[in-house]
Amino acid sequence: GLALRGTSSVPETVAQPHGSASALGLVGASAVGAVMLGRSGRARASGVARRAEADVEKPPPFDPAKQIGVTSPLGFSDPLNFTKVGDEEGFRKLRIAEMKHGRVAMMAAVGAIIQPVVHFPGFKDVPSGLGAVLSPPGTYGFVALFVVSGLLEVVLWKDDKNAVASIGDYGNPLQLGLGQPMGETVEMRTRELNNGRAAMFAILGIIVAELATGKNGIEQLGLNPADYSF
């Protein structure tokens, strides 16, 4: 009877370590699973974050066709393909040149009409038209104007850091700091660009016509400068 009780107690003592090992194995497997699940969850979260970043809409590339100065009936016209989509720096250089040339052309076209009939003191004997640039003291006035314009452009009127839409915005000296800013709307900027483009054609036409006919700007209109001089 004692032997049977002894033998029956042996399996009981042997079974206990086996149950403990199973429990430890289960806990270890659970821990490993939890770690793997955590890593998997982080990987999924990282993938979702990357996809979300990829899905964020990137700003569209710079488009010359959507800038100020595109007006009907021509719309965006670049037949020689000087401007490229995405090339904002290249467009900036072209727009700066267009703005400056347009402003000079507007003053030149008006001057070609006014100069034959209006003479500043000391310039009474200066010939009209292109001859004014080649005859003293007209030549001296041209050189002085060239130097002053160059200094203003190099020292004060810079467009290095201006946004494309603000190129040529040096303030309005006639505003005198009073009232609402004038000439800063998209409509006024568009008008300036278009008037400058027209003036470039105009002054080129006046110069070519004078070289071909010998008539100054006002004579090309069929008018006699002597009738309007003062």
GROMACS .gro file of C-alpha atoms in nm:
model
  230
    1GLY     CA    1   0.000   0.000   0.000
    2LEU     CA    2   0.283   0.239   0.081
    3ALA     CA    3   0.459   0.143  -0.238
    4LEU     CA    4   0.150   0.215  -0.441
    5ARG     CA    5   0.105   0.545  -0.270
    6GLY     CA    6   0.472   0.621  -0.335
    7THR     CA    7   0.445   0.531  -0.696
    8SER     CA    8   0.129   0.729  -0.736
    9SER     CA    9   0.296   1.035  -0.591
   10VAL     CA   10   0.581   1.024  -0.845
   11PRO     CA   11   0.371   1.129  -1.147
   12GLU     CA   12   0.229   1.411  -0.943
   13THR     CA   13   0.575   1.550  -0.865
   14VAL     CA   14   0.688   1.501  -1.228
   15ALA     CA   15   0.376   1.664  -1.375
   16GLN     CA   16   0.426   1.989  -1.187
   17PRO     CA   17   0.747   2.093  -1.366
   18HIS     CA   18   0.585   2.003  -1.701
   19GLY     CA   19   0.290   2.230  -1.626
   20SER     CA   20   0.523   2.515  -1.521
   21ALA     CA   21   0.724   2.484  -1.841
   22SER     CA   22   0.407   2.495  -2.047
   23ALA     CA   23   0.295   2.806  -1.863
   24LEU     CA   24   0.632   2.971  -1.914
   25GLY     CA   25   0.627   2.879  -2.283
   26LEU     CA   26   0.280   3.026  -2.319
   27VAL     CA   27   0.385   3.350  -2.150
   28GLY     CA   28   0.698   3.373  -2.370
   29ALA     CA   29   0.500   3.311  -2.685
   30SER     CA   30   0.250   3.574  -2.580
   31ALA     CA   31   0.529   3.824  -2.517
   32VAL     CA   32   0.690   3.752  -2.853
   33GLY     CA   33   0.353   3.785  -3.022
   34ALA     CA   34   0.289   4.115  -2.849
   35VAL     CA   35   0.629   4.246  -2.962
   36MET     CA   36   0.566   4.134  -3.319
   37LEU     CA   37   0.220   4.285  -3.317
   38GLY     CA   38   0.364   4.610  -3.183
   39ARG     CA   39   0.625   4.616  -3.456
   40SER     CA   40   0.367   4.530  -3.718
   41GLY     CA   41   0.139   4.804  -3.588
   42ARG     CA   42   0.418   5.059  -3.600
   43ALA     CA   43   0.512   4.948  -3.950
   44ARG     CA   44   0.150   4.983  -4.064
   45ALA     CA   45   0.125   5.325  -3.898
   46SER     CA   46   0.450   5.433  -4.064
   47GLY     CA   47   0.324   5.312  -4.401
   48VAL     CA   48  -0.005   5.497  -4.354
   49ALA     CA   49   0.187   5.813  -4.262
   50ARG     CA   50   0.406   5.783  -4.571
   51ARG     CA   51   0.102   5.729  -4.791
   52ALA     CA   52  -0.068   6.029  -4.631
   53GLU     CA   53   0.237   6.243  -4.702
   54ALA     CA   54   0.240   6.122  -5.060
   55ASP     CA   55  -0.130   6.195  -5.093
   56VAL     CA   56  -0.084   6.557  -4.980
   57GLU     CA   57  -0.131   6.772  -5.288
   58LYS     CA   58   0.194   6.934  -5.391
   59PRO     CA   59   0.180   7.295  -5.512
   60PRO     CA   60   0.153   7.311  -5.891
   61PRO     CA   61   0.466   7.408  -6.085
   62PHE     CA   62   0.515   7.769  -6.187
   63ASP     CA   63   0.299   7.838  -6.493
   64PRO     CA   64   0.379   8.144  -6.711
   65ALA     CA   65   0.033   8.124  -6.866
   66LYS     CA   66  -0.126   8.216  -6.531
   67GLN     CA   67   0.077   8.530  -6.459
   68ILE     CA   68  -0.027   8.895  -6.481
   69GLY     CA   69  -0.034   9.025  -6.836
   70VAL     CA   70  -0.218   8.735  -6.998
   71THR     CA   71  -0.517   8.905  -7.161
   72SER     CA   72  -0.749   8.854  -7.454
   73PRO     CA   73  -0.763   8.837  -7.746
   74LEU     CA   74  -0.417   8.675  -7.761
   75GLY     CA   75  -0.419   8.522  -7.416
   76PHE     CA   76  -0.082   8.368  -7.337
   77SER     CA   77   0.139   8.427  -7.640
   78ASP     CA   78   0.496   8.296  -7.649
   79PRO     CA   79   0.550   8.182  -8.009
   80LEU     CA   80   0.927   8.143  -7.964
   81ASN     CA   81   0.884   7.942  -7.642
   82PHE     CA   82   1.108   8.161  -7.427
   83THR     CA   83   0.920   8.069  -7.109
   84LYS     CA   84   0.894   7.721  -6.961
   85VAL     CA   85   0.656   7.570  -6.708
   86GLY     CA   86   0.842   7.542  -6.377
   87ASP     CA   87   1.114   7.792  -6.476
   88GLU     CA   88   1.020   8.078  -6.245
   89GLU     CA   89   1.370   8.228  -6.242
   90GLY     CA   90   1.385   8.242  -6.620
   91PHE     CA   91   1.043   8.403  -6.634
   92ARG     CA   92   1.148   8.654  -6.367
   93LYS     CA   93   1.438   8.777  -6.581
   94LEU     CA   94   1.217   8.812  -6.887
   95ARG     CA   95   0.943   8.993  -6.694
   96ILE     CA   96   1.195   9.238  -6.543
   97ALA     CA   97   1.328   9.314  -6.891
   98GLU     CA   98   0.977   9.349  -7.034
   99MET     CA   99   0.871   9.586  -6.757
  100LYS     CA  100   1.177   9.810  -6.791
  101HIS     CA  101   1.168   9.820  -7.170
  102GLY     CA  102   0.796   9.892  -7.167
  103ARG     CA  103   0.836  10.187  -6.931
  104VAL     CA  104   1.126  10.331  -7.132
  105ALA     CA  105   0.929  10.284  -7.453
  106MET     CA  106   0.626  10.466  -7.313
  107MET     CA  107   0.840  10.766  -7.216
  108ALA     CA  108   1.022  10.755  -7.551
  109ALA     CA  109   0.701  10.741  -7.754
  110VAL     CA  110   0.556  11.039  -7.567
  111GLY     CA  111   0.886  11.223  -7.597
  112ALA     CA  112   0.898  11.166  -7.971
  113ILE     CA  113   0.570  11.359  -8.001
  114ILE     CA  114   0.638  11.627  -7.741
  115GLN     CA  115   1.004  11.707  -7.817
  116PRO     CA  116   0.940  11.873  -8.157
  117VAL     CA  117   0.703  12.128  -8.000
  118VAL     CA  118   0.831  12.171  -7.644
  119HIS     CA  119   1.191  12.275  -7.576
  120PHE     CA  120   1.356  12.311  -7.239
  121PRO     CA  121   1.560  12.627  -7.173
  122GLY     CA  122   1.897  12.594  -7.344
  123PHE     CA  123   1.769  12.333  -7.589
  124LYS     CA  124   1.589  12.565  -7.831
  125ASP     CA  125   1.829  12.496  -8.118
  126VAL     CA  126   1.834  12.120  -8.072
  127PRO     CA  127   1.691  11.951  -8.382
  128SER     CA  128   1.375  11.743  -8.353
  129GLY     CA  129   1.359  11.367  -8.372
  130LEU     CA  130   1.662  11.141  -8.370
  131GLY     CA  131   1.891  11.435  -8.442
  132ALA     CA  132   1.838  11.558  -8.087
  133VAL     CA  133   2.046  11.268  -7.948
  134LEU     CA  134   2.336  11.336  -8.185
  135SER     CA  135   2.354  11.715  -8.152
  136PRO     CA  136   2.488  11.902  -7.847
  137PRO     CA  137   2.349  11.995  -7.603
  138GLY     CA  138   2.096  11.720  -7.670
  139THR     CA  139   2.375  11.464  -7.645
  140TYR     CA  140   2.468  11.594  -7.299
  141GLY     CA  141   2.109  11.562  -7.183
  142PHE     CA  142   2.090  11.206  -7.316
  143VAL     CA  143   2.411  11.105  -7.136
  144ALA     CA  144   2.290  11.263  -6.810
  145LEU     CA  145   1.956  11.081  -6.842
  146PHE     CA  146   2.136  10.753  -6.909
  147VAL     CA  147   2.361  10.789  -6.603
  148VAL     CA  148   2.078  10.887  -6.368
  149SER     CA  149   1.860  10.600  -6.491
  150GLY     CA  150   2.147  10.355  -6.446
  151LEU     CA  151   2.210  10.468  -6.089
  152LEU     CA  152   1.843  10.438  -5.999
  153GLU     CA  153   1.828  10.089  -6.144
  154VAL     CA  154   2.147   9.962  -5.980
  155VAL     CA  155   2.110  10.128  -5.640
  156LEU     CA  156   1.740  10.182  -5.566
  157TRP     CA  157   1.510  10.003  -5.806
  158LYS     CA  158   1.601   9.637  -5.767
  159ASP     CA  159   1.382   9.335  -5.834
  160ASP     CA  160   1.613   9.064  -5.699
  161LYS     CA  161   1.382   8.954  -5.417
  162ASN     CA  162   1.042   9.067  -5.540
  163ALA     CA  163   0.778   8.809  -5.617
  164VAL     CA  164   0.698   8.776  -5.985
  165ALA     CA  165   0.366   8.954  -5.935
  166SER     CA  166   0.545   9.249  -5.767
  167ILE     CA  167   0.821   9.307  -6.022
  168GLY     CA  168   0.853   9.677  -6.097
  169ASP     CA  169   0.672   9.785  -5.781
  170TYR     CA  170   0.888  10.070  -5.649
  171GLY     CA  171   0.604  10.262  -5.490
  172ASN     CA  172   0.414  10.560  -5.623
  173PRO     CA  173   0.606  10.887  -5.574
  174LEU     CA  174   0.294  11.090  -5.655
  175GLN     CA  175   0.095  10.914  -5.380
  176LEU     CA  176   0.275  11.117  -5.111
  177GLY     CA  177   0.168  10.858  -4.855
  178LEU     CA  178  -0.197  10.965  -4.882
  179GLY     CA  179  -0.508  10.757  -4.939
  180GLN     CA  180  -0.532  10.405  -5.075
  181PRO     CA  181  -0.238  10.276  -5.281
  182MET     CA  182  -0.288  10.349  -5.650
  183GLY     CA  183  -0.176  10.129  -5.935
  184GLU     CA  184  -0.128   9.813  -5.729
  185THR     CA  185  -0.431   9.618  -5.848
  186VAL     CA  186  -0.401   9.332  -6.096
  187GLU     CA  187  -0.600   9.539  -6.347
  188MET     CA  188  -0.360   9.834  -6.330
  189ARG     CA  189  -0.053   9.613  -6.351
  190THR     CA  190  -0.200   9.441  -6.654
  191ARG     CA  191  -0.270   9.776  -6.817
  192GLU     CA  192   0.088   9.888  -6.759
  193LEU     CA  193   0.226   9.573  -6.920
  194ASN     CA  194  -0.004   9.602  -7.220
  195ASN     CA  195   0.065   9.975  -7.265
  196GLY     CA  196   0.437   9.906  -7.243
  197ARG     CA  197   0.410   9.637  -7.510
  198ALA     CA  198   0.220   9.872  -7.738
  199ALA     CA  199   0.473  10.150  -7.672
  200MET     CA  200   0.764   9.926  -7.773
  201PHE     CA  201   0.601   9.874  -8.111
  202ALA     CA  202   0.514  10.244  -8.129
  203ILE     CA  203   0.862  10.383  -8.067
  204LEU     CA  204   1.013  10.125  -8.300
  205GLY     CA  205   0.769  10.236  -8.570
  206ILE     CA  206   0.846  10.605  -8.509
  207ILE     CA  207   1.220  10.545  -8.539
  208VAL     CA  208   1.192  10.336  -8.855
  209ALA     CA  209   0.951  10.584  -9.014
  210GLU     CA  210   1.183  10.875  -8.938
  211LEU     CA  211   1.480  10.693  -9.086
  212ALA     CA  212   1.274  10.614  -9.397
  213THR     CA  213   1.101  10.952  -9.446
  214GLY     CA  214   1.304  11.205  -9.249
  215LYS     CA  215   0.989  11.317  -9.064
  216ASN     CA  216   0.987  11.341  -8.686
  217GLY     CA  217   0.717  11.193  -8.466
  218ILE     CA  218   0.468  11.477  -8.491
  219GLU     CA  219   0.520  11.525  -8.866
  220GLN     CA  220   0.437  11.159  -8.915
  221LEU     CA  221   0.089  11.248  -8.785
  222GLY     CA  222   0.053  11.506  -9.062
  223LEU     CA  223   0.105  11.800  -8.825
  224ASN     CA  224   0.343  12.093  -8.852
  225PRO     CA  225   0.553  12.139  -8.536
  226ALA     CA  226   0.576  12.515  -8.599
  227ASP     CA  227   0.200  12.544  -8.543
  228TYR     CA  228   0.229  12.401  -8.192
  229SER     CA  229   0.572  12.510  -8.069
  230PHE     CA  230   0.600  12.710  -7.749
   0.00000   0.00000   0.00000
